[in-house]
GROMACS .gro file of C-alpha atoms in nm:
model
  213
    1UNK     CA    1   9.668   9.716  12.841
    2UNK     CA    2   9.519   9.588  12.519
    3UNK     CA    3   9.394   9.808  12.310
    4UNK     CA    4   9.032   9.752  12.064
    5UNK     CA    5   9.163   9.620  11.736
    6UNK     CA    6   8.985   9.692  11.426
    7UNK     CA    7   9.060   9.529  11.071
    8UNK     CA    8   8.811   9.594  10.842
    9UNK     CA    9   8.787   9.480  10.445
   10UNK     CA   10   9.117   9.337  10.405
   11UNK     CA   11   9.083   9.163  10.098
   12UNK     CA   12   8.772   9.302   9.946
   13UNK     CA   13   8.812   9.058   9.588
   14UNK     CA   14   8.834   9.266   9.316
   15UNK     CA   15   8.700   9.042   9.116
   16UNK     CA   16   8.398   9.172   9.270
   17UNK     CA   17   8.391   9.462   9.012
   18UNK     CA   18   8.405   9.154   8.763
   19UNK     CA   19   8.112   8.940   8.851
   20UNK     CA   20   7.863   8.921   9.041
   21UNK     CA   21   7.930   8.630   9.277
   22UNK     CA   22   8.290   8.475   9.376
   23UNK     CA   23   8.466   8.403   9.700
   24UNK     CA   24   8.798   8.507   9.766
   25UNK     CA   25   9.080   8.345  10.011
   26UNK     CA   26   9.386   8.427  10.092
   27UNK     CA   27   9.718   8.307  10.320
   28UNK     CA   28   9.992   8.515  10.415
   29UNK     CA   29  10.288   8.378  10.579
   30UNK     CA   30  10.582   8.553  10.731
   31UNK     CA   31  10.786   8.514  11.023
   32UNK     CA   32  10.653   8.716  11.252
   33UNK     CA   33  10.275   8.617  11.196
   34UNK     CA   34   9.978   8.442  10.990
   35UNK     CA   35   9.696   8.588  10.811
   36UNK     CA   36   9.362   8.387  10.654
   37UNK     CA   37   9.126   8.586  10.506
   38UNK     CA   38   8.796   8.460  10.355
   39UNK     CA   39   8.595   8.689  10.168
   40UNK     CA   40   8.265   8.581   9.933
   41UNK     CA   41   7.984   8.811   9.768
   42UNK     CA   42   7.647   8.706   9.628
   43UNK     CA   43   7.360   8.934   9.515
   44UNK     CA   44   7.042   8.846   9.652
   45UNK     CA   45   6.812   8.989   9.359
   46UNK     CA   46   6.724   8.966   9.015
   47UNK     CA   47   6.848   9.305   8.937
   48UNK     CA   48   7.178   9.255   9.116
   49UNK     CA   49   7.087   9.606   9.300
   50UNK     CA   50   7.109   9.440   9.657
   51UNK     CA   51   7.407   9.145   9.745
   52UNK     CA   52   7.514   8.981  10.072
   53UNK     CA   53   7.897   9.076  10.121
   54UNK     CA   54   8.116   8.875  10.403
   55UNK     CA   55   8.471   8.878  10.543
   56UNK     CA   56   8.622   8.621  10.779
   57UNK     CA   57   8.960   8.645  10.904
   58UNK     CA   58   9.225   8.487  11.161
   59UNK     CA   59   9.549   8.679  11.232
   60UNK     CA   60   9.819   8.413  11.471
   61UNK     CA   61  10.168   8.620  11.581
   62UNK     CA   62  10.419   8.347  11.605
   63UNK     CA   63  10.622   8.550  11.916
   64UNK     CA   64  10.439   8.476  12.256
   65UNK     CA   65  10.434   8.862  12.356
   66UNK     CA   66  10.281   8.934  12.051
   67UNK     CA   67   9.973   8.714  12.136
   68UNK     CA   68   9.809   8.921  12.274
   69UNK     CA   69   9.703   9.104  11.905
   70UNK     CA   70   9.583   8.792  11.780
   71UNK     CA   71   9.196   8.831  11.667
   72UNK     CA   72   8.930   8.649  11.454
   73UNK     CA   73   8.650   8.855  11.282
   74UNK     CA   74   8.382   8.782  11.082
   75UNK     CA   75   8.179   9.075  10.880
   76UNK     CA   76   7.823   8.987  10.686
   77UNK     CA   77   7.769   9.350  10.531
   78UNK     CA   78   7.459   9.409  10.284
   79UNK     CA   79   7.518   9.654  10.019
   80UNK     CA   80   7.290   9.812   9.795
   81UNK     CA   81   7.472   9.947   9.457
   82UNK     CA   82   7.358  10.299   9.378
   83UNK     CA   83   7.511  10.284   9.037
   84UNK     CA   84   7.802  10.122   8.958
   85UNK     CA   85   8.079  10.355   9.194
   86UNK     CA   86   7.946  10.398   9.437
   87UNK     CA   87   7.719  10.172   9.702
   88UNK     CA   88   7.628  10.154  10.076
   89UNK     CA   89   7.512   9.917  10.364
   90UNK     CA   90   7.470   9.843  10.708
   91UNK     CA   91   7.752   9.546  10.871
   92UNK     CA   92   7.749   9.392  11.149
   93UNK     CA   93   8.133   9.317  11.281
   94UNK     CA   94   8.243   9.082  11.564
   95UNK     CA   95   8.595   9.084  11.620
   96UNK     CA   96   8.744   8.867  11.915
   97UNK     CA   97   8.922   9.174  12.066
   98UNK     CA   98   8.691   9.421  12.032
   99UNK     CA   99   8.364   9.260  12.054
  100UNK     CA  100   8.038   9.383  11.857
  101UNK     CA  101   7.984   9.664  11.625
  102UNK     CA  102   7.725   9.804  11.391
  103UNK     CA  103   7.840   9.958  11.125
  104UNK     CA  104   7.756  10.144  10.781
  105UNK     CA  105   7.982  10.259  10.501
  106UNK     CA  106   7.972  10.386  10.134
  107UNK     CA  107   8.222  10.265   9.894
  108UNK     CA  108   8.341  10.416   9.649
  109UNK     CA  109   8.544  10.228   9.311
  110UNK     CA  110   8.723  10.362   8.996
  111UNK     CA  111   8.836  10.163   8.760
  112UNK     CA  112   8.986  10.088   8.414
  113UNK     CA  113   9.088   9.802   8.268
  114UNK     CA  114   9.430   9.787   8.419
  115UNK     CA  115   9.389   9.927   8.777
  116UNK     CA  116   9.117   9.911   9.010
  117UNK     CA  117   9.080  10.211   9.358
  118UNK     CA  118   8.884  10.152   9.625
  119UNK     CA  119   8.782  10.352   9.906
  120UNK     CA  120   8.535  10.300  10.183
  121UNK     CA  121   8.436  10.550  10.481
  122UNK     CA  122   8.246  10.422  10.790
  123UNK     CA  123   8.080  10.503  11.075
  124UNK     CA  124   8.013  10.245  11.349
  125UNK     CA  125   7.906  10.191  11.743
  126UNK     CA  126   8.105   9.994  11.964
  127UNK     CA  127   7.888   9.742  12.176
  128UNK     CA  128   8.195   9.677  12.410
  129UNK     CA  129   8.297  10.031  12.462
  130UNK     CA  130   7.947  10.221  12.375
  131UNK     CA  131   8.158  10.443  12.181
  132UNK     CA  132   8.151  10.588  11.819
  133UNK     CA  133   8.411  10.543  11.586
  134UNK     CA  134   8.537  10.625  11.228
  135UNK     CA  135   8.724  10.432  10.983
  136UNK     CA  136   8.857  10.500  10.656
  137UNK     CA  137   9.002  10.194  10.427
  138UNK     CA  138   9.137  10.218  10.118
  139UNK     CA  139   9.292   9.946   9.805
  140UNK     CA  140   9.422   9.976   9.465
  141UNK     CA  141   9.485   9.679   9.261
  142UNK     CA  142   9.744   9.704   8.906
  143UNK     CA  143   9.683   9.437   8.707
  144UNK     CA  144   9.917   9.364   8.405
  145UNK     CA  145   9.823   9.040   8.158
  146UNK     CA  146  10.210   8.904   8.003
  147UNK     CA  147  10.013   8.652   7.819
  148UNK     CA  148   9.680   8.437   7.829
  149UNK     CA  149   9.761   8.263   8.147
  150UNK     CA  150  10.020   8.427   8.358
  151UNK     CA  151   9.997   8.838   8.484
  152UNK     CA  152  10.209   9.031   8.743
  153UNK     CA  153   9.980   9.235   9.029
  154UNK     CA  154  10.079   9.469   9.237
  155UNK     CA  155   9.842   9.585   9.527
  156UNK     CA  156   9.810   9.755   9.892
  157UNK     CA  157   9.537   9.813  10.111
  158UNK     CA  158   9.583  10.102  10.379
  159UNK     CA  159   9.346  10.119  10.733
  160UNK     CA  160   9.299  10.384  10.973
  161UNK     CA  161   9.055  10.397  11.293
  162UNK     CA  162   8.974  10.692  11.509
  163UNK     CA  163   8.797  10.643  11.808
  164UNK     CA  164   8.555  10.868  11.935
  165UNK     CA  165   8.678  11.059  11.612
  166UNK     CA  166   9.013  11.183  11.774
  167UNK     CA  167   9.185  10.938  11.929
  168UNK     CA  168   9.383  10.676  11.690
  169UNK     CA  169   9.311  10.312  11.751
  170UNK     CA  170   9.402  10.082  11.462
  171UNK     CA  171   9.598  10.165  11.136
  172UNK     CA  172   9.772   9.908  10.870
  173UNK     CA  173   9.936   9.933  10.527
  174UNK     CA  174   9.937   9.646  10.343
  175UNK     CA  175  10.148   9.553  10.031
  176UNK     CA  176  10.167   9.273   9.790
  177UNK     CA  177  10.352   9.189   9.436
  178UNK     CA  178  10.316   8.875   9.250
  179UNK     CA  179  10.219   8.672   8.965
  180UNK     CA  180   9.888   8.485   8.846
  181UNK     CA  181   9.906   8.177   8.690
  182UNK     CA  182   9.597   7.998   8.568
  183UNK     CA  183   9.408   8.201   8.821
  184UNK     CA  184   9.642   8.083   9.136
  185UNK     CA  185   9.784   8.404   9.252
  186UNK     CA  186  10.116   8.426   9.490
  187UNK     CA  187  10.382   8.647   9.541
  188UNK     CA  188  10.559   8.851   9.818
  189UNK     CA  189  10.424   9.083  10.087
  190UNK     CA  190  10.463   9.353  10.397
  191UNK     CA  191  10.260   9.445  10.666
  192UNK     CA  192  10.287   9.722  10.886
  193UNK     CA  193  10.025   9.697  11.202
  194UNK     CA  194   9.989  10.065  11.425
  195UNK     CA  195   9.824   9.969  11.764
  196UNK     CA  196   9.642  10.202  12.008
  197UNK     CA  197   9.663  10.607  12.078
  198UNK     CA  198  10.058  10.620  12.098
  199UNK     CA  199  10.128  10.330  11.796
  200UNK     CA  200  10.234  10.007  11.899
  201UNK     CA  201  10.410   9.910  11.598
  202UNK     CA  202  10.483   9.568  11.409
  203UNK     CA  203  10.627   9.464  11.055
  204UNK     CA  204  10.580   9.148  10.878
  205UNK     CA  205  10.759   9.026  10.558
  206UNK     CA  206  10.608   8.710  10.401
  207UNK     CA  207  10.502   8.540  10.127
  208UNK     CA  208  10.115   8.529  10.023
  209UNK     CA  209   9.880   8.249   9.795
  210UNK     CA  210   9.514   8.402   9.727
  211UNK     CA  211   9.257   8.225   9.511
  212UNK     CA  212   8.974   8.344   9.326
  213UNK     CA  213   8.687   8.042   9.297
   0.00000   0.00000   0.00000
């Protein structure tokens, strides 16, 4: 039976703690699937207080009995920034699996000027299900400059999903290490993918390109 699949953030652009308006994308490529991942923010006011915040992704397995754990979502969320840790907003999620949701989370970020942390509770209703669920995502970023134009980063992002608040639907734990050059990132990465109350698992090694415009 196939089981709701959630994917939240995924790339949530740190450069977002940077400046006020960038998009982010992102290809990963191993062999036993495909990630894109699109990710843009833009504040909507003159006190950069309120800004529109949206994720697209597409996720392809390569293996036909995979397949069925391919998915497309797309995310508008609007946040409002509290101070500048912490802020919160409503979402609206469609995913191709799961369906609808509405959604609102807080996120919390601490910084300095080597390493970024990220973490971001949620509470949302299922359209397709009529069910509650909770979600809990989390990222770090290391940064390290080697000269003007080239750095090594090193980061992971880490999902879990809980039904109905008990019952485990979705988890992943992401990692990625690479180099920046002239603002062209690429490197190496591993996925591990936990599907449905008893985990379906799956592991991906690849290599990744993400660019910051």
């Amino acid at each position: 039976m196939k089981k709701i699949i959630i994917i939240s953030f995924l790339t949530i652009g740190f450069a977002n703690y940077l400046q006020a308006q960038f998009t982010q994308v992102e290809l990963f490529s191993g062999y036993n699937k495909t990630d894109f991942t699109l990710y843009s923010s833009y504040t909507i006011n003159e006190s950069k207080t309120l800004s529109i915040n949206t994720l697209a992704f597409f996720q392809k397995f390569r293996d036909e009995e995979n397949q069925g754990f391919d998915e497309i979502g797309v995310q508008p969320t609007l946040f409002w920034n509290i101070n500048k840790n912490i802020t919160i907003g409503p979402s609206l999620y469609y995913n191709s699996v799961a369906g609808y949701s509405e959604r609102f989370s807080a996120k919390i970020t601490l910084k300095n000027s080597l390493a970024v942390f990220v973490i971001i509770p949620t509470i949302a209703h299922s359209e397709q299900t009529n069910h509650s669920y909770a979600e809990v995502f989390a990222q770090f970023q290391f940064n390290k400059p080697i000269n003007d134009k080239i750095s090594f980063g090193l980061n992971g992002q880490f999902l879990t999903v809980w039904d109905e608040f008990k019952t485990h639907s979705r988890s992943f734990q992401q990692l990625r290490a690479g180099m920046s050059l002239n603002g062209h990132q690429f490197g190496i990465g591993l996925d591990f993918d936990q599907y449905g109350s008893n985990p379906i698992e799956k592991s991906s090694f690849g290599v990744y390109y993400r660019k910051t415009l």
